[in-house]
Amino acid sequence: IHVFHVLFQECSKKQKNDDTQSTSVDALSSNDGSEEKNEFDTLANAKILLSDCLACDSCMTLEEGARVFQQNQKEFFRILNLNKKCDTSKHKVLAVSICPQSLPYFAAKFNLSVNEAAKRLCGFLKSLGVHYVFDTTIAADFSILESQREFVQRYQRRNQEEHALPMFASACPGWIRYAERVLTNLVTSHICTAKSPQQIMGSLVKGYFARQQNLSPDKIFHVVVAPCYDKKLEALREDFYTALYNSPEVDCVLTSGEIVQIMEQKNVSMKDVAEVAVDSLFDDLKEGDVVRHDGKRSDGYLEHIFKHAAKELFGMDVKEITYKALKNKDFQEVTLEKDGETVLRFAAAYGFRNIQNMVLKLKKGKFLYHFVEVLACPGGCLNGKGQAQTEDGKPDRALLAQMEEVYTAIPVRLPETNLHVQKMYQDWLEGMDSKKVQDTLHTTYSAVNQSTSSLDIKW
């Protein structure tokens, strides 16, 4: 049984002085100092600030804290160096998966097109010794398709099951952490069971891709590049683990900002790196131009589920969605009218102030929404704390504006039109309604008991 500590008080109090604001990765690293110096040694001393993590406020165990700190450049470099040594039995296939909300950061920061940014980031990672670089958009395809199907099923069961609606999105690990550790059973039964794109990408790389390459999952070291630190916590989930091979599906999460730190410390600019096509999960095929899903600042769960539900439940084709801002720009509403009646009411709630207001309405029984896309970061995933921050830790608003412009210009591809996904449902997952789909693409969320000292979180 994990005993929760009032751990890392500097994070709870958001103190600003350097002595208490951060903890070095070295202090919690498993490295005992005996390993030899190597070419990456000078890059391994970057610090992660617990104040960067939205979910750390006294809701992490001591063990989790140590494991989060091990998810850093140092662990990445350890694998790179193992691969340079003679003992091939310890070599790993190094695969990096890049979140679509990270690419606009690299494009805007280095004044590149998003396609140039993707290829140059791939080139940089491969110059370090990475073997494969993937785009996680395909994982988001699966997550959105499963979320769409689940919403329709929940809507159809709404009069039989008390907790069928509302349905809350499950893609944001900061929100999930908060729901499980603080809000408990009030909301966990309402959370969509579809895994997040990161979780599904872990299954794709260590399941599908490993089988295609005739590799044991534990022979792959899988890194995800993401816009926020909470993805590091998500990678530690027990349901995100291949017990048979004693292998996590994601071994390490690095933020976009941590990748830029590596570039800076190696004196490399993206503009100086050769362009290399991004890999796909399928044989020797390469990815084409970057595509995205609907939604201006996220993977677009609201828009995709709304359009799908309108068609499946009411036979209505919705081409464009009109958002209505309520209390602020991070709490917006979308409705579907039919015969003078509101038949669907969706909301997007970004940032913990809006999340708390939403939960308060749920507690009071005044919740009108059928679905809510919940994201912990104000402004959505593009504004993740692992990228686009100024030196004093505040959002770089000018850079964010450029990132939004870059992101919205990326062409939209509907998940339903991805032929690779359709084929994988049949060949790998044994059909859309199979047990393997449930085991691979879904999970469960439940309340986690903790001490009262960790319940007074102030966001």
Short mmCIF file of C-alpha atoms in Angstrom, two decimals:
data_model
loop_
_atom_site.label_atom_id
_atom_site.label_comp_id
_atom_site.label_asym_id
_atom_site.label_seq_id
_atom_site.Cartn_x
_atom_site.Cartn_y
_atom_site.Cartn_z
CA ILE A 1 0.00 0.00 0.00
CA HIS A 2 1.38 3.35 -1.01
CA VAL A 3 1.53 5.87 1.76
CA PHE A 4 1.10 9.38 0.38
CA HIS A 5 3.49 11.95 1.69
CA VAL A 6 3.18 15.68 1.74
CA LEU A 7 6.00 15.43 -0.72
CA PHE A 8 8.05 18.18 -2.28
CA GLN A 9 6.38 21.02 -0.42
CA GLU A 10 8.14 23.54 -2.59
CA CYS A 11 5.77 22.54 -5.38
CA SER A 12 2.64 22.92 -3.26
CA LYS A 13 3.69 26.33 -2.06
CA LYS A 14 5.05 27.36 -5.47
CA GLN A 15 8.09 28.91 -3.81
CA LYS A 16 10.31 30.78 -6.21
CA ASN A 17 13.80 30.47 -4.79
CA ASP A 18 16.06 27.97 -6.49
CA ASP A 19 16.87 25.97 -3.36
CA THR A 20 13.30 24.86 -2.81
CA GLN A 21 11.71 25.17 -6.22
CA SER A 22 13.49 22.31 -7.93
CA THR A 23 15.00 18.94 -7.31
CA SER A 24 17.81 17.69 -9.52
CA VAL A 25 17.33 14.53 -11.49
CA ASP A 26 20.68 13.43 -10.10
CA ALA A 27 19.29 13.31 -6.56
CA LEU A 28 16.64 10.79 -7.49
CA SER A 29 18.39 8.98 -10.32
CA SER A 30 19.20 5.33 -9.99
CA ASN A 31 22.69 6.07 -11.27
CA ASP A 32 25.21 5.42 -8.51
CA GLY A 33 27.94 7.39 -10.22
CA SER A 34 29.96 4.33 -11.14
CA GLU A 35 29.27 4.42 -14.85
CA GLU A 36 31.94 5.79 -17.08
CA LYS A 37 31.85 9.26 -18.58
CA ASN A 38 30.49 9.46 -22.10
CA GLU A 39 29.75 11.93 -24.84
CA PHE A 40 26.27 12.62 -23.46
CA ASP A 41 27.38 13.17 -19.87
CA THR A 42 27.35 16.96 -20.04
CA LEU A 43 23.77 16.89 -21.35
CA ALA A 44 22.42 14.78 -18.53
CA ASN A 45 22.19 17.36 -15.77
CA ALA A 46 19.07 19.26 -16.78
CA LYS A 47 16.58 19.79 -13.97
CA ILE A 48 12.88 19.04 -13.91
CA LEU A 49 10.85 21.37 -11.73
CA LEU A 50 8.03 19.72 -9.86
CA SER A 51 6.19 23.02 -10.19
CA ASP A 52 6.04 22.29 -13.92
CA CYS A 53 3.77 19.34 -13.24
CA LEU A 54 0.08 20.05 -12.85
CA ALA A 55 -0.66 16.90 -10.87
CA CYS A 56 2.19 16.76 -8.36
CA ASP A 57 0.67 18.73 -5.51
CA SER A 58 0.99 16.20 -2.68
CA CYS A 59 -0.65 13.49 -4.79
CA MET A 60 2.48 11.54 -5.71
CA THR A 61 4.02 8.69 -3.82
CA LEU A 62 7.72 8.77 -3.00
CA GLU A 63 8.28 5.92 -5.45
CA GLU A 64 6.36 7.73 -8.20
CA GLY A 65 8.36 10.88 -7.56
CA ALA A 66 11.62 9.02 -8.06
CA ARG A 67 10.35 7.30 -11.20
CA VAL A 68 9.13 10.57 -12.71
CA PHE A 69 12.58 12.07 -12.22
CA GLN A 70 14.13 9.10 -14.01
CA GLN A 71 12.13 10.04 -17.11
CA ASN A 72 14.60 12.60 -18.37
CA GLN A 73 17.43 13.15 -20.81
CA LYS A 74 19.78 11.13 -18.63
CA GLU A 75 17.82 7.91 -19.11
CA PHE A 76 17.58 8.60 -22.84
CA PHE A 77 21.35 9.08 -23.05
CA ARG A 78 21.96 5.94 -20.99
CA ILE A 79 20.26 3.87 -23.69
CA LEU A 80 22.09 5.71 -26.48
CA ASN A 81 25.39 4.85 -24.80
CA LEU A 82 24.48 1.21 -24.16
CA ASN A 83 23.88 0.90 -27.89
CA LYS A 84 27.43 2.10 -28.59
CA LYS A 85 29.02 -0.63 -26.47
CA CYS A 86 30.16 -4.06 -27.63
CA ASP A 87 27.69 -6.13 -25.61
CA THR A 88 24.87 -6.41 -28.15
CA SER A 89 22.72 -8.36 -25.69
CA LYS A 90 22.05 -5.06 -23.91
CA HIS A 91 21.31 -3.06 -27.07
CA LYS A 92 17.82 -1.59 -27.49
CA VAL A 93 15.86 -0.51 -30.53
CA LEU A 94 15.25 3.17 -29.80
CA ALA A 95 11.86 4.46 -31.00
CA VAL A 96 10.61 8.01 -30.49
CA SER A 97 6.95 8.99 -30.94
CA ILE A 98 6.14 12.68 -31.39
CA CYS A 99 2.83 14.22 -30.31
CA PRO A 100 1.16 16.41 -32.97
CA GLN A 101 0.90 19.36 -30.53
CA SER A 102 4.70 19.37 -30.18
CA LEU A 103 5.43 19.93 -33.87
CA PRO A 104 3.97 23.49 -34.05
CA TYR A 105 6.33 24.44 -31.20
CA PHE A 106 9.40 23.38 -33.19
CA ALA A 107 8.00 24.97 -36.37
CA ALA A 108 7.27 28.33 -34.71
CA LYS A 109 10.43 28.42 -32.60
CA PHE A 110 12.73 27.77 -35.57
CA ASN A 111 10.64 29.55 -38.22
CA LEU A 112 10.00 26.40 -40.25
CA SER A 113 6.96 24.89 -41.92
CA VAL A 114 5.42 22.09 -39.87
CA ASN A 115 6.55 19.52 -42.46
CA GLU A 116 10.11 20.84 -42.34
CA ALA A 117 10.00 20.78 -38.53
CA ALA A 118 8.85 17.14 -38.48
CA LYS A 119 11.60 16.02 -40.87
CA ARG A 120 14.36 18.01 -39.20
CA LEU A 121 13.34 16.83 -35.75
CA CYS A 122 13.47 13.30 -37.13
CA GLY A 123 16.90 14.02 -38.60
CA PHE A 124 18.19 15.39 -35.30
CA LEU A 125 16.94 12.42 -33.27
CA LYS A 126 18.42 9.94 -35.72
CA SER A 127 21.74 11.80 -35.63
CA LEU A 128 21.81 11.00 -31.89
CA GLY A 129 21.28 7.29 -32.52
CA VAL A 130 17.47 6.88 -32.57
CA HIS A 131 16.37 4.10 -34.92
CA TYR A 132 12.70 5.00 -35.56
CA VAL A 133 10.74 8.25 -35.28
CA PHE A 134 6.93 8.01 -35.38
CA ASP A 135 4.00 10.44 -35.42
CA THR A 136 1.34 9.68 -32.78
CA THR A 137 -1.53 10.93 -34.98
CA ILE A 138 -2.43 7.32 -35.81
CA ALA A 139 -2.83 6.58 -32.09
CA ALA A 140 -5.16 9.58 -31.78
CA ASP A 141 -7.15 8.13 -34.71
CA PHE A 142 -7.82 4.99 -32.69
CA SER A 143 -8.57 6.94 -29.51
CA ILE A 144 -11.07 9.23 -31.25
CA LEU A 145 -12.82 6.36 -33.06
CA GLU A 146 -13.23 4.42 -29.82
CA SER A 147 -14.42 7.55 -27.98
CA GLN A 148 -17.00 8.22 -30.69
CA ARG A 149 -18.40 4.71 -30.46
CA GLU A 150 -18.48 4.80 -26.68
CA PHE A 151 -20.34 8.11 -26.58
CA VAL A 152 -23.08 6.81 -28.89
CA GLN A 153 -23.43 3.68 -26.73
CA ARG A 154 -23.57 5.74 -23.53
CA TYR A 155 -26.18 8.08 -25.03
CA GLN A 156 -28.34 5.12 -26.01
CA ARG A 157 -28.07 3.73 -22.45
CA ARG A 158 -28.60 7.08 -20.70
CA ASN A 159 -32.07 6.19 -19.39
CA GLN A 160 -30.95 2.80 -18.05
CA GLU A 161 -27.60 3.71 -16.48
CA GLU A 162 -27.15 6.50 -13.97
CA HIS A 163 -23.51 7.16 -14.88
CA ALA A 164 -23.80 6.81 -18.67
CA LEU A 165 -23.83 10.58 -19.16
CA PRO A 166 -22.17 12.99 -19.06
CA MET A 167 -19.05 11.49 -20.64
CA PHE A 168 -15.72 13.17 -19.97
CA ALA A 169 -12.75 12.90 -22.34
CA SER A 170 -9.85 10.73 -21.14
CA ALA A 171 -6.95 12.06 -23.23
CA CYS A 172 -5.45 14.51 -20.70
CA PRO A 173 -3.36 12.81 -17.96
CA GLY A 174 -3.39 15.89 -15.71
CA TRP A 175 -7.19 15.82 -15.67
CA ILE A 176 -7.25 12.04 -15.14
CA ARG A 177 -4.82 12.31 -12.22
CA TYR A 178 -6.94 15.01 -10.62
CA ALA A 179 -10.16 13.04 -11.16
CA GLU A 180 -8.80 9.81 -9.67
CA ARG A 181 -6.91 11.34 -6.74
CA VAL A 182 -9.21 14.21 -5.76
CA LEU A 183 -12.69 13.98 -7.34
CA THR A 184 -12.89 10.17 -6.93
CA ASN A 185 -16.17 8.33 -7.67
CA LEU A 186 -18.04 11.53 -8.41
CA VAL A 187 -16.54 11.60 -11.90
CA THR A 188 -14.47 8.47 -12.58
CA SER A 189 -17.46 6.46 -13.80
CA HIS A 190 -18.18 9.23 -16.30
CA ILE A 191 -14.71 9.17 -17.87
CA CYS A 192 -14.47 7.66 -21.34
CA THR A 193 -12.69 4.30 -21.19
CA ALA A 194 -10.80 4.84 -24.46
CA LYS A 195 -7.07 5.08 -23.81
CA SER A 196 -5.26 8.33 -24.52
CA PRO A 197 -3.18 8.64 -27.72
CA GLN A 198 0.03 8.17 -25.69
CA GLN A 199 -1.26 4.97 -24.13
CA ILE A 200 -2.41 3.62 -27.49
CA MET A 201 0.89 4.56 -29.13
CA GLY A 202 2.61 2.48 -26.47
CA SER A 203 0.47 -0.51 -27.49
CA LEU A 204 1.15 0.14 -31.18
CA VAL A 205 4.93 0.35 -30.76
CA LYS A 206 5.42 -2.47 -28.25
CA GLY A 207 2.58 -4.61 -29.59
CA TYR A 208 1.93 -4.20 -33.30
CA PHE A 209 5.31 -2.79 -34.39
CA ALA A 210 7.31 -5.19 -32.18
CA ARG A 211 5.51 -8.14 -33.75
CA GLN A 212 6.08 -6.78 -37.27
CA GLN A 213 9.81 -6.45 -36.52
CA ASN A 214 9.98 -9.81 -34.72
CA LEU A 215 11.15 -8.05 -31.55
CA SER A 216 10.39 -8.72 -27.92
CA PRO A 217 8.72 -5.59 -26.40
CA ASP A 218 11.45 -5.31 -23.77
CA LYS A 219 14.03 -4.93 -26.56
CA ILE A 220 12.41 -1.63 -27.58
CA PHE A 221 13.07 1.57 -25.64
CA HIS A 222 10.09 3.79 -26.43
CA VAL A 223 10.32 7.56 -25.88
CA VAL A 224 7.42 9.98 -26.32
CA VAL A 225 7.97 13.69 -27.05
CA ALA A 226 5.03 15.58 -25.56
CA PRO A 227 3.97 19.15 -24.74
CA CYS A 228 3.43 18.56 -21.01
CA TYR A 229 5.02 16.97 -17.95
CA ASP A 230 1.90 15.08 -16.90
CA LYS A 231 2.58 12.62 -19.72
CA LYS A 232 5.50 11.41 -17.56
CA LEU A 233 3.03 10.48 -14.82
CA GLU A 234 0.74 8.77 -17.31
CA ALA A 235 3.59 6.53 -18.46
CA LEU A 236 3.81 5.14 -14.90
CA ARG A 237 0.24 3.81 -14.81
CA GLU A 238 0.00 0.12 -13.98
CA ASP A 239 -2.46 -0.45 -16.84
CA PHE A 240 0.19 0.91 -19.19
CA TYR A 241 2.53 -2.02 -18.75
CA THR A 242 3.26 -5.35 -20.47
CA ALA A 243 3.64 -7.65 -17.46
CA LEU A 244 4.62 -10.69 -19.54
CA TYR A 245 7.80 -8.93 -20.69
CA ASN A 246 8.24 -6.72 -17.61
CA SER A 247 8.12 -3.77 -19.99
CA PRO A 248 6.34 -0.38 -19.78
CA GLU A 249 4.67 0.59 -23.05
CA VAL A 250 6.34 4.00 -22.84
CA ASP A 251 9.77 3.93 -21.19
CA CYS A 252 10.47 7.66 -21.09
CA VAL A 253 8.62 10.90 -21.80
CA LEU A 254 10.57 14.01 -22.80
CA THR A 255 8.88 17.36 -23.26
CA SER A 256 9.37 19.45 -26.38
CA GLY A 257 11.36 21.89 -24.24
CA GLU A 258 13.68 19.12 -23.06
CA ILE A 259 14.44 18.23 -26.68
CA VAL A 260 15.32 21.87 -27.36
CA GLN A 261 17.60 21.81 -24.29
CA ILE A 262 19.47 18.87 -25.83
CA MET A 263 19.85 20.80 -29.09
CA GLU A 264 21.13 23.88 -27.27
CA GLN A 265 23.62 21.92 -25.20
CA LYS A 266 24.92 20.22 -28.33
CA ASN A 267 25.01 23.59 -30.15
CA VAL A 268 22.68 22.32 -32.85
CA SER A 269 20.01 24.40 -34.56
CA MET A 270 17.05 22.78 -36.32
CA LYS A 271 17.94 24.82 -39.38
CA ASP A 272 21.30 23.03 -39.61
CA VAL A 273 19.86 19.52 -39.42
CA ALA A 274 19.23 17.39 -42.51
CA GLU A 275 15.61 16.55 -43.27
CA VAL A 276 14.73 12.87 -42.80
CA ALA A 277 11.27 11.43 -43.52
CA VAL A 278 9.31 10.33 -40.45
CA ASP A 279 8.84 6.57 -40.15
CA SER A 280 5.52 4.74 -40.17
CA LEU A 281 4.58 1.56 -38.32
CA PHE A 282 4.14 -0.28 -41.61
CA ASP A 283 7.13 -2.04 -43.18
CA ASP A 284 9.36 0.44 -44.98
CA LEU A 285 6.68 3.06 -45.62
CA LYS A 286 7.41 6.66 -44.60
CA GLU A 287 4.92 9.25 -43.38
CA GLY A 288 3.76 11.89 -45.86
CA ASP A 289 2.81 15.45 -44.97
CA VAL A 290 1.73 16.18 -41.42
CA VAL A 291 -2.03 15.97 -40.80
CA ARG A 292 -4.12 16.74 -37.74
CA HIS A 293 -7.61 16.26 -36.33
CA ASP A 294 -10.36 18.83 -35.95
CA GLY A 295 -9.86 21.16 -33.00
CA LYS A 296 -7.76 24.27 -32.80
CA ARG A 297 -5.60 23.48 -29.76
CA SER A 298 -6.02 19.76 -29.11
CA ASP A 299 -6.73 16.42 -30.76
CA GLY A 300 -10.31 17.57 -31.36
CA TYR A 301 -12.31 15.00 -29.40
CA LEU A 302 -15.25 17.39 -29.03
CA GLU A 303 -15.58 18.11 -32.73
CA HIS A 304 -15.16 14.53 -33.91
CA ILE A 305 -17.52 13.05 -31.30
CA PHE A 306 -20.09 15.81 -31.89
CA LYS A 307 -20.21 15.29 -35.65
CA HIS A 308 -20.26 11.50 -35.30
CA ALA A 309 -23.07 11.59 -32.71
CA ALA A 310 -25.13 14.03 -34.78
CA LYS A 311 -24.95 11.63 -37.73
CA GLU A 312 -25.40 8.35 -35.84
CA LEU A 313 -28.07 9.45 -33.39
CA PHE A 314 -30.02 12.09 -35.34
CA GLY A 315 -29.09 11.57 -39.01
CA MET A 316 -27.67 15.08 -39.27
CA ASP A 317 -24.52 16.00 -41.20
CA VAL A 318 -22.67 18.76 -39.33
CA LYS A 319 -20.03 20.45 -41.48
CA GLU A 320 -19.01 23.37 -39.27
CA ILE A 321 -19.18 23.69 -35.50
CA THR A 322 -19.97 27.00 -33.81
CA TYR A 323 -18.47 27.50 -30.38
CA LYS A 324 -20.16 29.78 -27.87
CA ALA A 325 -17.77 31.18 -25.24
CA LEU A 326 -19.36 31.29 -21.79
CA LYS A 327 -17.49 32.62 -18.72
CA ASN A 328 -14.16 32.76 -20.57
CA LYS A 329 -12.51 31.62 -23.79
CA ASP A 330 -11.46 28.34 -22.17
CA PHE A 331 -15.03 27.28 -21.39
CA GLN A 332 -17.03 26.97 -24.59
CA GLU A 333 -20.28 25.29 -25.54
CA VAL A 334 -21.55 23.58 -28.69
CA THR A 335 -25.18 22.56 -29.20
CA LEU A 336 -27.19 20.64 -31.80
CA GLU A 337 -30.76 21.70 -32.46
CA LYS A 338 -33.43 19.51 -34.09
CA ASP A 339 -37.08 20.47 -34.48
CA GLY A 340 -36.61 23.38 -32.09
CA GLU A 341 -35.12 21.19 -29.36
CA THR A 342 -31.53 21.03 -28.11
CA VAL A 343 -30.62 17.35 -28.57
CA LEU A 344 -26.86 17.53 -27.95
CA ARG A 345 -24.98 19.87 -25.62
CA PHE A 346 -21.18 19.59 -25.52
CA ALA A 347 -18.56 21.72 -23.77
CA ALA A 348 -14.80 22.28 -23.82
CA ALA A 349 -13.36 23.00 -20.36
CA TYR A 350 -9.67 23.92 -20.29
CA GLY A 351 -7.74 24.78 -17.13
CA PHE A 352 -8.50 23.83 -13.53
CA ARG A 353 -10.63 26.87 -12.76
CA ASN A 354 -13.10 25.77 -15.42
CA ILE A 355 -12.79 22.13 -14.37
CA GLN A 356 -13.69 23.05 -10.78
CA ASN A 357 -16.71 25.06 -11.94
CA MET A 358 -17.80 22.10 -14.05
CA VAL A 359 -17.47 19.68 -11.13
CA LEU A 360 -19.40 22.04 -8.84
CA LYS A 361 -22.32 21.98 -11.26
CA LEU A 362 -22.13 18.18 -11.40
CA LYS A 363 -22.26 17.99 -7.58
CA LYS A 364 -25.31 20.27 -7.51
CA GLY A 365 -27.13 18.20 -10.12
CA LYS A 366 -27.22 21.13 -12.53
CA PHE A 367 -25.06 19.57 -15.23
CA LEU A 368 -26.59 20.01 -18.68
CA TYR A 369 -23.82 18.63 -20.87
CA HIS A 370 -23.70 15.26 -22.60
CA PHE A 371 -19.94 15.40 -23.25
CA VAL A 372 -17.05 17.57 -22.05
CA GLU A 373 -13.58 17.74 -23.57
CA VAL A 374 -11.51 18.35 -20.43
CA LEU A 375 -7.90 19.55 -20.61
CA ALA A 376 -5.81 20.59 -17.62
CA CYS A 377 -3.89 23.34 -19.43
CA PRO A 378 -5.58 26.68 -20.10
CA GLY A 379 -5.46 27.13 -23.85
CA GLY A 380 -5.30 23.39 -24.49
CA CYS A 381 -2.45 21.05 -25.35
CA LEU A 382 -0.45 23.60 -27.36
CA ASN A 383 -0.04 25.50 -24.09
CA GLY A 384 1.45 22.52 -22.25
CA LYS A 385 4.00 23.51 -19.61
CA GLY A 386 6.72 21.51 -21.35
CA GLN A 387 6.92 23.96 -24.24
CA ALA A 388 6.45 27.63 -25.16
CA GLN A 389 7.40 28.92 -21.73
CA THR A 390 9.46 32.04 -21.01
CA GLU A 391 12.52 31.83 -18.74
CA ASP A 392 10.40 32.79 -15.71
CA GLY A 393 7.96 29.94 -16.41
CA LYS A 394 5.14 31.95 -17.95
CA PRO A 395 3.49 31.19 -21.31
CA ASP A 396 5.27 32.79 -24.26
CA ARG A 397 2.15 34.35 -25.74
CA ALA A 398 3.77 35.55 -28.97
CA LEU A 399 5.16 32.08 -29.66
CA LEU A 400 1.83 30.47 -28.74
CA ALA A 401 0.01 32.69 -31.23
CA GLN A 402 2.42 31.53 -33.94
CA MET A 403 1.93 27.90 -32.86
CA GLU A 404 -1.85 28.19 -33.10
CA GLU A 405 -1.48 29.66 -36.58
CA VAL A 406 0.80 26.78 -37.61
CA TYR A 407 -1.50 24.16 -36.09
CA THR A 408 -4.74 25.40 -37.63
CA ALA A 409 -3.07 25.50 -41.07
CA ILE A 410 -2.31 21.76 -40.95
CA PRO A 411 -4.77 19.78 -43.12
CA VAL A 412 -7.42 17.79 -41.24
CA ARG A 413 -7.72 14.04 -41.83
CA LEU A 414 -10.74 12.22 -40.45
CA PRO A 415 -9.84 9.09 -38.45
CA GLU A 416 -12.43 7.13 -40.44
CA THR A 417 -10.48 7.73 -43.65
CA ASN A 418 -7.20 6.22 -42.41
CA LEU A 419 -6.95 2.96 -44.36
CA HIS A 420 -4.10 1.71 -42.14
CA VAL A 421 -6.35 2.00 -39.10
CA GLN A 422 -9.17 0.10 -40.82
CA LYS A 423 -6.76 -2.67 -41.79
CA MET A 424 -5.30 -2.89 -38.28
CA TYR A 425 -8.78 -3.27 -36.77
CA GLN A 426 -9.23 -6.39 -38.91
CA ASP A 427 -5.74 -7.89 -39.00
CA TRP A 428 -4.29 -6.96 -35.62
CA LEU A 429 -7.29 -6.30 -33.37
CA GLU A 430 -9.54 -9.07 -34.74
CA GLY A 431 -12.48 -6.80 -35.58
CA MET A 432 -13.96 -3.64 -34.09
CA ASP A 433 -16.02 -5.42 -31.43
CA SER A 434 -13.39 -7.92 -30.33
CA LYS A 435 -12.06 -8.57 -26.84
CA LYS A 436 -8.64 -7.54 -28.15
CA VAL A 437 -9.99 -4.05 -28.94
CA GLN A 438 -11.21 -3.75 -25.33
CA ASP A 439 -7.90 -5.00 -23.94
CA THR A 440 -5.68 -2.90 -26.23
CA LEU A 441 -7.59 0.36 -26.73
CA HIS A 442 -9.55 0.71 -23.47
CA THR A 443 -8.84 0.93 -19.76
CA THR A 444 -10.71 1.82 -16.57
CA TYR A 445 -10.44 4.80 -14.27
CA SER A 446 -11.22 4.60 -10.57
CA ALA A 447 -10.81 6.52 -7.35
CA VAL A 448 -7.45 6.21 -5.60
CA ASN A 449 -7.43 6.41 -1.81
CA GLN A 450 -5.07 8.92 -0.28
CA SER A 451 -4.48 10.74 2.95
CA THR A 452 -6.44 13.85 3.78
CA SER A 453 -3.25 15.87 3.77
CA SER A 454 -3.15 15.56 0.00
CA LEU A 455 -6.73 16.55 -0.65
CA ASP A 456 -6.40 20.30 -0.16
CA ILE A 457 -5.01 20.93 -3.62
CA LYS A 458 -5.23 24.51 -4.75
CA TRP A 459 -4.91 25.00 -8.48
#
